[in-house]
Short mmCIF file of C-alpha atoms in Angstrom, two decimals:
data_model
loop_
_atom_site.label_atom_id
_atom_site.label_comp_id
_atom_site.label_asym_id
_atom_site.label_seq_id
_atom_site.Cartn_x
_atom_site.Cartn_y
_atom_site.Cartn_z
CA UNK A 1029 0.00 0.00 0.00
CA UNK A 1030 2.86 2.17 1.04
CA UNK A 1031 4.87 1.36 -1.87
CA UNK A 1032 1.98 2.18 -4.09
CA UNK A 1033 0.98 5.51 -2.72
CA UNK A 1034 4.89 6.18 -3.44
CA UNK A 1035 4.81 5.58 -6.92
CA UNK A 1036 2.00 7.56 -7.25
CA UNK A 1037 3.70 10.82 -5.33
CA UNK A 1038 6.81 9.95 -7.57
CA UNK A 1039 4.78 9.98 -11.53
CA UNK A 1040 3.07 12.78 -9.91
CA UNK A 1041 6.33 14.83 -9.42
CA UNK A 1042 7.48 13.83 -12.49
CA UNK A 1043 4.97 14.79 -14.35
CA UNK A 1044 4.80 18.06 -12.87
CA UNK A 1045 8.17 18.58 -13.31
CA UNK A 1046 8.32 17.72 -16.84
CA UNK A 1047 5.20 20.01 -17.38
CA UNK A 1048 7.23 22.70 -15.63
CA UNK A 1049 10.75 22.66 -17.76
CA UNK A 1050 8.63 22.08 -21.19
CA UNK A 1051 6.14 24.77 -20.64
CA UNK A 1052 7.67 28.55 -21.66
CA UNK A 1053 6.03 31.39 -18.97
CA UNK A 1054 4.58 32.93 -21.85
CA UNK A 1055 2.26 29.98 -22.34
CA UNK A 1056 -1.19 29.95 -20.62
CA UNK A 1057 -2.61 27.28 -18.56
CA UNK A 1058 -6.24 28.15 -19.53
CA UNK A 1059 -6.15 31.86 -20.01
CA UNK A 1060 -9.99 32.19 -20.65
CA UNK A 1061 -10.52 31.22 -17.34
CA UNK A 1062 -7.44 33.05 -15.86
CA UNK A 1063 -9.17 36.37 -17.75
CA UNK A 1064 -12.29 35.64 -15.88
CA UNK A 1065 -10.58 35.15 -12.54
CA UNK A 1066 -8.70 38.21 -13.56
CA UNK A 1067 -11.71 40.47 -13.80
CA UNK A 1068 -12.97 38.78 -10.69
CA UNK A 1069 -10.20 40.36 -8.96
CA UNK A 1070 -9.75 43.68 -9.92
CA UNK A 1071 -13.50 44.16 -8.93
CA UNK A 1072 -11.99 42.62 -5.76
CA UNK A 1073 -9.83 45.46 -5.68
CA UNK A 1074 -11.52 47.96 -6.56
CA UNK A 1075 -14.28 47.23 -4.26
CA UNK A 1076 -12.67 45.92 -1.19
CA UNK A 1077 -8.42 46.67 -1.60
CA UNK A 1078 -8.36 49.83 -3.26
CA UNK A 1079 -10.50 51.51 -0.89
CA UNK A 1080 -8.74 50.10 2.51
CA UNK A 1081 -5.71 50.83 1.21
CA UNK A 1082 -6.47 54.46 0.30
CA UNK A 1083 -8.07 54.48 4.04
CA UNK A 1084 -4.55 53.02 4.76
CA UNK A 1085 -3.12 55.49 3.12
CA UNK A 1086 -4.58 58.07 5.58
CA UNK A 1087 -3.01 56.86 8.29
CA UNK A 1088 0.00 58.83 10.11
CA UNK A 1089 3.34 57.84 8.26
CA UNK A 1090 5.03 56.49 11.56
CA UNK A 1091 2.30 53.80 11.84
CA UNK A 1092 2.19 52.76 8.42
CA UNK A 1093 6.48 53.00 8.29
CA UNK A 1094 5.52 50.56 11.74
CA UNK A 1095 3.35 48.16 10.18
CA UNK A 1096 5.15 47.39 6.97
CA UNK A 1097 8.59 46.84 9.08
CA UNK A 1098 6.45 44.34 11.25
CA UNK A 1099 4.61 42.62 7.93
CA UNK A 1100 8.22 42.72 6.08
CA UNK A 1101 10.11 41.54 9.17
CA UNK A 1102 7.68 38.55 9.73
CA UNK A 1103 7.97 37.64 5.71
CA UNK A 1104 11.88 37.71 5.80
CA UNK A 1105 11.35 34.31 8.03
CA UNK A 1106 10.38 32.59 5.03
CA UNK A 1107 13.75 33.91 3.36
CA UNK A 1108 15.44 32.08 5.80
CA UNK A 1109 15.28 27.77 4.57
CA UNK A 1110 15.08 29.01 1.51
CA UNK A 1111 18.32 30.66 1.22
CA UNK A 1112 19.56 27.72 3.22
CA UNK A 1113 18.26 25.28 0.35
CA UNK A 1114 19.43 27.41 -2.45
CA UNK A 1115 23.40 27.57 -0.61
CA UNK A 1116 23.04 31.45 -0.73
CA UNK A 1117 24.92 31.78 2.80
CA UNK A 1118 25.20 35.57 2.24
CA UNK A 1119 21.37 35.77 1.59
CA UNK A 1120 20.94 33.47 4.59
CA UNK A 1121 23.33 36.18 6.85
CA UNK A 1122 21.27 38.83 5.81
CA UNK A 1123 17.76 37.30 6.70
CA UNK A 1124 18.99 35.66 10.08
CA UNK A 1125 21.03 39.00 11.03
CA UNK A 1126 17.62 41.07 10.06
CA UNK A 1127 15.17 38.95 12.04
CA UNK A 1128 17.68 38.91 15.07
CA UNK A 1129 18.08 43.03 15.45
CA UNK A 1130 14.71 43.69 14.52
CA UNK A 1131 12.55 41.16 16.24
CA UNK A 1132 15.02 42.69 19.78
CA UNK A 1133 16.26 45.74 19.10
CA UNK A 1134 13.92 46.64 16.88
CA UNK A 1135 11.18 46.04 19.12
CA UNK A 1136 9.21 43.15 17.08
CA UNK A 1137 10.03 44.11 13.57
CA UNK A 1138 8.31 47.48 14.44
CA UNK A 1139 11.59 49.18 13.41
CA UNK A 1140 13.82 48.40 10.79
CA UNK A 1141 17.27 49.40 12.50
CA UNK A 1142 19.04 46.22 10.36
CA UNK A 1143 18.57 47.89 7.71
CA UNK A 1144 20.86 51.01 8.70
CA UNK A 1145 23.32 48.30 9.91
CA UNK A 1146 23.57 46.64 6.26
CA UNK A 1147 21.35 43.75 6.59
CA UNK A 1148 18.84 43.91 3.97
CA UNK A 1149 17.62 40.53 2.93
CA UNK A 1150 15.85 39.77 0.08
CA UNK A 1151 12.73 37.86 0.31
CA UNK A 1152 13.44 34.25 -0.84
CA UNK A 1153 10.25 31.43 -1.51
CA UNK A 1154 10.27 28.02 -2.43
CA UNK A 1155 9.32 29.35 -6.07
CA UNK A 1156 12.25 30.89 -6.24
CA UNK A 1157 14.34 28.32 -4.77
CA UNK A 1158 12.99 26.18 -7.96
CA UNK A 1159 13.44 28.96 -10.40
CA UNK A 1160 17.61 29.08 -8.76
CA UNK A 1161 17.44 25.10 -8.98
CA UNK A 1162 16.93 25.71 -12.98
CA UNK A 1163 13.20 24.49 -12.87
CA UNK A 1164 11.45 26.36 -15.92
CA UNK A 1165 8.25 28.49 -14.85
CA UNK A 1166 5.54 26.59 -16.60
CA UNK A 1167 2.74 27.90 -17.70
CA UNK A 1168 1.09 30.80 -16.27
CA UNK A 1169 -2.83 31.64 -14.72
CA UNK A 1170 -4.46 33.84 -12.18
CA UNK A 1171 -5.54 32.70 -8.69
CA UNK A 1172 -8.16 33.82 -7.23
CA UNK A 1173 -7.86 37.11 -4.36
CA UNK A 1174 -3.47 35.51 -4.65
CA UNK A 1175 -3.56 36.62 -8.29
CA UNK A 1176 -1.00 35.73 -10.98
CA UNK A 1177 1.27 32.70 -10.55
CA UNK A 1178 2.64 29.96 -12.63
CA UNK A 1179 3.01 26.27 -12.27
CA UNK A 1180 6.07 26.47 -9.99
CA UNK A 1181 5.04 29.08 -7.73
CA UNK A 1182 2.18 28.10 -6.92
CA UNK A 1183 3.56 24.76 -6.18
CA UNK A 1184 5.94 26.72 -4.08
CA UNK A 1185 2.91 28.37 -2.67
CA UNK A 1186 1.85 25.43 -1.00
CA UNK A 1187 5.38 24.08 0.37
CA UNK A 1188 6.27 27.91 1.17
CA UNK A 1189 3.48 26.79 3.97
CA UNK A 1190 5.12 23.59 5.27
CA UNK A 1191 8.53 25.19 5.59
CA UNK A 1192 7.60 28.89 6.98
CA UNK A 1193 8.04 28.98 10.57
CA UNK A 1194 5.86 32.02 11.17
CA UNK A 1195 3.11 29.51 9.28
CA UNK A 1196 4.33 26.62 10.99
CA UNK A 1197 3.50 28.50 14.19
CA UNK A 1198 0.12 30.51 13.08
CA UNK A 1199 -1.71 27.52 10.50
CA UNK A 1200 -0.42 24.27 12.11
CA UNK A 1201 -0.57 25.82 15.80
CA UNK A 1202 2.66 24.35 16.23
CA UNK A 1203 4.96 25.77 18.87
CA UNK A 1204 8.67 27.40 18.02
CA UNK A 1205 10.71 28.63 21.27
CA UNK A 1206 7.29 28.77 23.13
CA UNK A 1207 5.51 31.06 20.72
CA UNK A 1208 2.40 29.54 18.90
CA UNK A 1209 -0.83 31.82 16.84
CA UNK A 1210 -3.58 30.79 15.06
CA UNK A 1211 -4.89 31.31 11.65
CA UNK A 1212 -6.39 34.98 12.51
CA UNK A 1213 -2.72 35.62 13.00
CA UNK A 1214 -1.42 34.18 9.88
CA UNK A 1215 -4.06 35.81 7.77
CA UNK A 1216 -3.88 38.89 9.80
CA UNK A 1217 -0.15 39.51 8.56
CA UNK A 1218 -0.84 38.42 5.36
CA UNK A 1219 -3.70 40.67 4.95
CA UNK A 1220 -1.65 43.90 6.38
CA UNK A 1221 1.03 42.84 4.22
CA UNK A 1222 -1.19 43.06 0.89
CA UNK A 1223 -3.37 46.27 2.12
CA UNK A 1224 0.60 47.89 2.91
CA UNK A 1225 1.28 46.96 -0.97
CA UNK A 1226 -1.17 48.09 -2.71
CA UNK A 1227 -1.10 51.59 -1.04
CA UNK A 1228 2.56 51.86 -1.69
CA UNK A 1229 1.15 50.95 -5.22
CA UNK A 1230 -1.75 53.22 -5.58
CA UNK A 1231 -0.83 55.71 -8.31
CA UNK A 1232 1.18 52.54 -10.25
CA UNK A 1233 -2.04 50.53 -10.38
CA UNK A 1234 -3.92 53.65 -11.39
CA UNK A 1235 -1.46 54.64 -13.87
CA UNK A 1236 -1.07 50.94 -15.40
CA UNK A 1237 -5.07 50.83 -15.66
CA UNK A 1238 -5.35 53.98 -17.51
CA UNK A 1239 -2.81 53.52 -19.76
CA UNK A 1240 -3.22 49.82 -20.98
CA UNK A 1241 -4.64 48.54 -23.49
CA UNK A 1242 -5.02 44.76 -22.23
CA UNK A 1243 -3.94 45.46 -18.46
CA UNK A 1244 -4.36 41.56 -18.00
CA UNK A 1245 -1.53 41.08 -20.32
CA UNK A 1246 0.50 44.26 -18.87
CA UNK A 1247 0.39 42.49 -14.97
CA UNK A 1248 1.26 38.75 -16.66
CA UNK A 1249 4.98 40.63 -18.38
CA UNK A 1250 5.50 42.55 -15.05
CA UNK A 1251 4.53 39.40 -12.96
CA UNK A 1252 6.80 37.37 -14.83
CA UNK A 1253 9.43 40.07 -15.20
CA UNK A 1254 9.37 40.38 -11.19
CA UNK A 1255 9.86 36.44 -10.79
CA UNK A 1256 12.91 36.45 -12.97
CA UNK A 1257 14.84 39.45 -10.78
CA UNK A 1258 13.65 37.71 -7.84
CA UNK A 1259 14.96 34.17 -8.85
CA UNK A 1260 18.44 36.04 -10.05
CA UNK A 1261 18.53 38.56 -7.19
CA UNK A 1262 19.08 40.92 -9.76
CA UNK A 1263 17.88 43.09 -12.72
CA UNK A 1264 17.80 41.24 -15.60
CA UNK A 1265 19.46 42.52 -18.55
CA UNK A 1266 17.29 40.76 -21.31
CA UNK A 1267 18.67 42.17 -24.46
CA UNK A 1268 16.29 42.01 -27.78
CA UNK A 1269 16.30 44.96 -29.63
CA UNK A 1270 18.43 42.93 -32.24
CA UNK A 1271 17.98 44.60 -35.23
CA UNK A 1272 16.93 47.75 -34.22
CA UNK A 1273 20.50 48.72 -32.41
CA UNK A 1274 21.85 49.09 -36.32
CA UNK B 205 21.44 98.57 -36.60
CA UNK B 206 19.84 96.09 -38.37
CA UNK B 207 22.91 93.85 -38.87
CA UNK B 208 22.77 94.49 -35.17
CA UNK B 209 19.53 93.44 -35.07
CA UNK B 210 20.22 90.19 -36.38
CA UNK B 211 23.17 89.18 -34.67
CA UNK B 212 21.17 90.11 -31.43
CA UNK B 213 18.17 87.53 -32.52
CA UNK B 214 20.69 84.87 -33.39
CA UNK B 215 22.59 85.00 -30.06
CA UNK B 216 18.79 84.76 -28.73
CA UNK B 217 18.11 81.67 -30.48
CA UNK B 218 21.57 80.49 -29.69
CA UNK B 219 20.98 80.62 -26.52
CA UNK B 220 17.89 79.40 -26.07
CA UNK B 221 18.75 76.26 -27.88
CA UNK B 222 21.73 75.80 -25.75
CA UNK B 223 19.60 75.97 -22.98
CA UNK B 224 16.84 73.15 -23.99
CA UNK B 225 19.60 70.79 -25.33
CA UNK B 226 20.51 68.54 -22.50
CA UNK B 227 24.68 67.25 -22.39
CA UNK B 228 25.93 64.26 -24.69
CA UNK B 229 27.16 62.07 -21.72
CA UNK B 230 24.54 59.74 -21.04
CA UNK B 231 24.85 60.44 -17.33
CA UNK B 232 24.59 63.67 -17.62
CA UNK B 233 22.02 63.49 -20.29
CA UNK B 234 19.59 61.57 -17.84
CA UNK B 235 20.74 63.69 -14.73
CA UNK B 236 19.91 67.41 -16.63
CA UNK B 237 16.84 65.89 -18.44
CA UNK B 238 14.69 64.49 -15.34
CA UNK B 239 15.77 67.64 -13.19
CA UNK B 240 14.33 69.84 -15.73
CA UNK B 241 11.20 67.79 -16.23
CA UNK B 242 10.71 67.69 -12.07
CA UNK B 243 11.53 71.42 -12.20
CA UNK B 244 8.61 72.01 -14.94
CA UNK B 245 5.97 69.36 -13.68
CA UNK B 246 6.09 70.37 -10.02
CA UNK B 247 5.72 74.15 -10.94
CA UNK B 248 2.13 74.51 -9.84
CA UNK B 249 2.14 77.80 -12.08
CA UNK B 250 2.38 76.26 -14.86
CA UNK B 251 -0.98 74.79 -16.41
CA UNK B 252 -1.51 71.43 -17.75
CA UNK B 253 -1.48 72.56 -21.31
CA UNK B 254 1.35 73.71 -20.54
CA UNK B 255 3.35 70.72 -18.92
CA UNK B 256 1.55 68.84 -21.42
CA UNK B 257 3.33 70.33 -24.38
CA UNK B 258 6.38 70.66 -22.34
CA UNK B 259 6.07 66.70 -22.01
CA UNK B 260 5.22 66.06 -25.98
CA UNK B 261 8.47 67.94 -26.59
CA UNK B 262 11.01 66.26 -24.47
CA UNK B 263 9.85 63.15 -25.87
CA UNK B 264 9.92 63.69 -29.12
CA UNK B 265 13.18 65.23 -29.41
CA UNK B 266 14.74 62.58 -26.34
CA UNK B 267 12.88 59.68 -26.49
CA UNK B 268 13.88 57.11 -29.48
CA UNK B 269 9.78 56.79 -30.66
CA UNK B 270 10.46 55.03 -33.97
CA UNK B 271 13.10 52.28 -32.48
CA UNK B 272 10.62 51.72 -29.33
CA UNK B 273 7.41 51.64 -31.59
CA UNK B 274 9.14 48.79 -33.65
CA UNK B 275 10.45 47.01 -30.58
CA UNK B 276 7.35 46.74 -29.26
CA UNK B 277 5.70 45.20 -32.23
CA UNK B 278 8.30 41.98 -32.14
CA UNK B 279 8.34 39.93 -34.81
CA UNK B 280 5.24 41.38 -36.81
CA UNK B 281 7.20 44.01 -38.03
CA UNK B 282 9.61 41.76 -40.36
CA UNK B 283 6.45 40.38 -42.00
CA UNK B 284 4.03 43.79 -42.01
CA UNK B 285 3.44 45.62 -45.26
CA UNK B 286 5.39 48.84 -45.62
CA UNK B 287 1.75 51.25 -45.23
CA UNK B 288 0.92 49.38 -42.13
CA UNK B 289 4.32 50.23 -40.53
CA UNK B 290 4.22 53.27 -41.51
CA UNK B 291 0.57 53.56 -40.06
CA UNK B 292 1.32 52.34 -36.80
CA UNK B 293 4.37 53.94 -36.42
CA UNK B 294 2.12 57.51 -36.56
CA UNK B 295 -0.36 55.87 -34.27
CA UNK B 296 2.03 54.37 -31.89
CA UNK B 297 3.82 58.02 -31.47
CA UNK B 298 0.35 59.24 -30.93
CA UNK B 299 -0.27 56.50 -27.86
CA UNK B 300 2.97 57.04 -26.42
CA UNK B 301 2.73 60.43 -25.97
CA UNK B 302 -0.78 60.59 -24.88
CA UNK B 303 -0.02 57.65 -22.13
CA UNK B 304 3.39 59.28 -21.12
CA UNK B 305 1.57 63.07 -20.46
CA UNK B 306 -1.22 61.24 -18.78
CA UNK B 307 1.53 59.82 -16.20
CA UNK B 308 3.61 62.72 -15.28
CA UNK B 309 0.86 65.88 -15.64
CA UNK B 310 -0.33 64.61 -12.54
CA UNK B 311 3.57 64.66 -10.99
CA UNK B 312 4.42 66.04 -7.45
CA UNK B 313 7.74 66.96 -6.67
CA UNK B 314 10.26 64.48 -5.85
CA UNK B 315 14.39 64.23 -5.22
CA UNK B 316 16.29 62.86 -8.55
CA UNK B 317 20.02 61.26 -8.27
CA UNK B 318 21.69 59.51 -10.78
CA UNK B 319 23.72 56.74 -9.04
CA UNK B 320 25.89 55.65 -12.21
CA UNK B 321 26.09 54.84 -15.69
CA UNK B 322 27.29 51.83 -17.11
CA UNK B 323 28.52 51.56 -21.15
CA UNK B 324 27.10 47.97 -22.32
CA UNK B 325 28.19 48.65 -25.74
CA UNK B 326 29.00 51.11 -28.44
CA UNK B 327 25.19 51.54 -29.17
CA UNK B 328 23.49 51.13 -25.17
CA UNK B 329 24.27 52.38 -21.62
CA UNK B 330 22.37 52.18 -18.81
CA UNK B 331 22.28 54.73 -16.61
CA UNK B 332 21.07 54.07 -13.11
CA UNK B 333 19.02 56.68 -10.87
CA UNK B 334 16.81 56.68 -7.86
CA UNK B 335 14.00 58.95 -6.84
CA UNK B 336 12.91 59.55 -3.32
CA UNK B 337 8.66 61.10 -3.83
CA UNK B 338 8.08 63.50 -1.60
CA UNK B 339 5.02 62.09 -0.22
CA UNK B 340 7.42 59.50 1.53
CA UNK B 341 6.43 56.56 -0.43
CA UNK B 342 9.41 54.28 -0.65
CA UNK B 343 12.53 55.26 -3.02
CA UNK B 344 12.16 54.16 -6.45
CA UNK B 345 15.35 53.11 -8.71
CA UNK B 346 14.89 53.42 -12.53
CA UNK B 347 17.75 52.80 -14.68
CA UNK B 348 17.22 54.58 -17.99
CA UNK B 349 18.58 52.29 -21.52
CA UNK B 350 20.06 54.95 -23.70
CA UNK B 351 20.84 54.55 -27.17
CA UNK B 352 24.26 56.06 -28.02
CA UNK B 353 24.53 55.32 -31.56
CA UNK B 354 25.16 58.92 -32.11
CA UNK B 355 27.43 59.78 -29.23
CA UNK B 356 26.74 63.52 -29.90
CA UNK B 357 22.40 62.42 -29.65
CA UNK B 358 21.75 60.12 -26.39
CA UNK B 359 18.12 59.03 -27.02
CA UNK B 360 15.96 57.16 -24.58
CA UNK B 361 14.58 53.35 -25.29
CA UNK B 362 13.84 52.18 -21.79
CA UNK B 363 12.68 52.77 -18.46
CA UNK B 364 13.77 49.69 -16.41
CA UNK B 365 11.52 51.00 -12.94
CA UNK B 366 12.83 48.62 -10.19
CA UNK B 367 13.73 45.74 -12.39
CA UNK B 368 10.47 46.22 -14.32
CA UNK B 369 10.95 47.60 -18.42
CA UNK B 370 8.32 49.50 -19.80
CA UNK B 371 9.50 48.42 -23.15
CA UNK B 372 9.12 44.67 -22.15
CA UNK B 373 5.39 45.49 -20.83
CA UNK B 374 4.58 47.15 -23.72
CA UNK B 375 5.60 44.64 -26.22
CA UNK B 376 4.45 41.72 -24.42
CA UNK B 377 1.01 43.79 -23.87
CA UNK B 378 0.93 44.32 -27.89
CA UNK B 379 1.99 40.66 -28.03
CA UNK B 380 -1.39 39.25 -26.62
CA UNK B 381 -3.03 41.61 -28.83
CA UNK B 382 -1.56 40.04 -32.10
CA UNK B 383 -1.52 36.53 -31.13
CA UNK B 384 -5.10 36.57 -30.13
CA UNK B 385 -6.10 38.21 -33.65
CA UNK B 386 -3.58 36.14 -36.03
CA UNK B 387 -1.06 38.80 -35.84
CA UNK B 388 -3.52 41.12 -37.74
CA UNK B 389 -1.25 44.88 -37.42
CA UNK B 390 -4.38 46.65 -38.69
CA UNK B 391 -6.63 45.06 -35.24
CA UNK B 392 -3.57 47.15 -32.79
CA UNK B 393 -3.74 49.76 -35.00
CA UNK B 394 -7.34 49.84 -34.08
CA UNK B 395 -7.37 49.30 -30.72
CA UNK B 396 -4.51 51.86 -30.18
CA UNK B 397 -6.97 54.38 -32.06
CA UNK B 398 -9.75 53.51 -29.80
CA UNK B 399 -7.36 54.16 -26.68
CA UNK B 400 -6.53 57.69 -28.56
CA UNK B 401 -10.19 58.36 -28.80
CA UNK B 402 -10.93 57.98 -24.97
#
């Protein structure tokens, strides 16, 4: 039974991972239904997001400078096995030495005084790991409320949950040096994370909406633009003008 | 006097085109450009007519139009027919400079530094800035791809806004466009004329 429900888990991978290197990020899953979910969540936004976040907005800048170190500090846990499984011992420096001041000196991540000390980690997923591991994107859709992903990320969605500790602490109610949360907690981060985001991004979203033509196709290039800088830890210096440099 | 006259009307003009052209260093060329545009936009005595045309002009004369219209039509425009290039190309301009005024009439004032600039070729260097907004949203870094062909002429192709290139976006937004509608130039054409008319 055992050895069956291996072999099963093992074609499964495989066949996931052969979708993932032959599929280019360009490609669509099932983009009539990713348009759909698409305009699903932009009325999302523009009924529930946009209008918290420009309430956000609102809000004195020392609070707001406050809750994005906390959100930011708690999401640079995640950076943490990741750069550990990707051999990025610089990366992993940064994210440990970040956590440690600000989670102590910094009062719980409510100040970022790492940052003015050098440490400025970059935030590292199991997507990403892939991505560094050479795994190809595979094809790309939109999630509902998460928004765009691809194959591997959202694959890496779901481990990103298994090896998280703030997760491993908040969803599974596990306990990690005697501190445990629930799901309010997880969500609650997560939520003040997004709202922090999309306020940062108000006049950009506003901006990209006016001026596109096919704005679903506008946020699938930047999505996939942002993966590849993330995955490099760089800009990316795609070069295609080809002809026209003569 | 009227030889007078003249000579004083050509030191005018002289000087007044000394004064819009911006240096021939890329770095330089970024640095003066942007500070005079944020000098300009911010000035809340000047109208939006005004910043508008101010806008139209930098681009035109700054702003490689005709490489960055073909870029961002890929492939399609090795197989297009000569009137339908040509077509776009007018209607493209058109787009661009509608969408680029539409973005920056609206600008508040923020703090411009060029960081560095870094020669990838004869033809390209990329010239990196940041920009801290006044409002105290976070600092933005845009690094600027400019075409150096003709050292004495920098011209503009790209914006790359924190790893992000508005080229890219652009072509892969036209891209979607023309493989959904069997790479038909004339149904972008369209749709870019419909965008003009709103």
């Amino acid at each position: 039974m055992l050895l069956k429900q291996i072999k099963i888990l093992l074609f499964t991978f495989i066949i996931f991972f052969t979708l993932l290197n032959s599929a280019k990020a360009s490609n669509e899953c099932f983009e009539g239904v990713s348009r759909s979910v698409f305009k699903f969540n932009m009325a999302f936004d523009s009924i529930v997001l946009e209008p918290v976040a420009k309430g956000y907005n609102k809000l004195p800048r020392v609070i707001k400078s406050g809750a994005n170190n906390f959100t930011s500090n708690i999401a640079t846990l995640l950076s943490i096995p990741n750069s550990l499984l990707q051999g990025n011992f610089k990366e992993l420096g940064n994210a440990t030495g970040s956590i440690l001041i600000n989670s102590t000196v910094g009062i719980l991540g409510i100040f970022n005084p790492a940052e003015k000390l050098g440490f400025k980690p970059h935030k590292e997923d199991v997507g990403q790991t892939l991505g560094v591991y050479g795994f190809g994107p595979g094809c790309y859709y939109v999630l509902p409320i998460l928004g765009p992903t691809t194959l591997r990320d959202s694959f890496g969605l779901v481990v990103d949950s298994f090896i998280d500790p703030f997760a491993h602490v908040t969803i599974r109610e596990n306990e990690i040096f005697g501190i445990s949360g629930n799901e309010l907690d997880y969500f609650s981060v997560k939520g003040t994370g997004a709202i922090d985001f999309r306020s940062n991004n108000i006049n950009n979203f506003d901006s990209l909406e006016k001026n596109s033509i096919d704005l679903y196709s506008s946020m699938k290039s930047i999505y996939l633009q942002d993966r590849q800088n993330k995955i490099k830890n760089s800009v990316s210096e795609q070069d295609d003008w080809g002809s026209l440099d003569n | 006097m009227k030889k007078l006259s003249i000579y004083l009307f050509l030191f005018v003009k002289l000087s007044c085109g000394i004064a819009e052209a911006y240096s021939s260093d890329p770095k330089e060329f970024v640095g003066e450009l942007v500070n005079d545009a944020i000098s300009k936009l911010s000035d809340k005595s000047i109208s939006i007519e005004e910043k508008e045309k101010f806008i139209e002009k930098i681009a035109l004369e700054n702003v490689d139009i005709k490489a960055l219209g073909l870029y961002t039509l890929g492939e399609v425009r090795k197989s297009a027919e000569k009137s339908d290039l040509t077509n776009y190309q007018k209607t493209f301009e058109k787009y661009f400079l509608k969408s680029l005024t539409s973005r920056l009439t609206d600008y508040s004032a923020s703090k411009f530094e060029v960081t560095e600039a870094e020669q990838k070729s004869s033809n390209y260097t990329i010239v990196s800035s940041k920009i801290n907004p006044s409002d105290g949203s976070p600092e933005i870094k845009i690094d600027w791809r400019i075409y150096t062909k003709n050292p004495d002429k920098p011209l503009i192709r790209d914006l790359i806004v924190e790893g992000l290139s508005l080229a890219r976006t652009q072509k892969e937004e036209f891209s979607s466009i023309l493989s959904s509608n069997n790479n038909n130039i004339k149904i972008l054409i369209k749709k870019l004329e419909e965008f003009l008319k709103n």
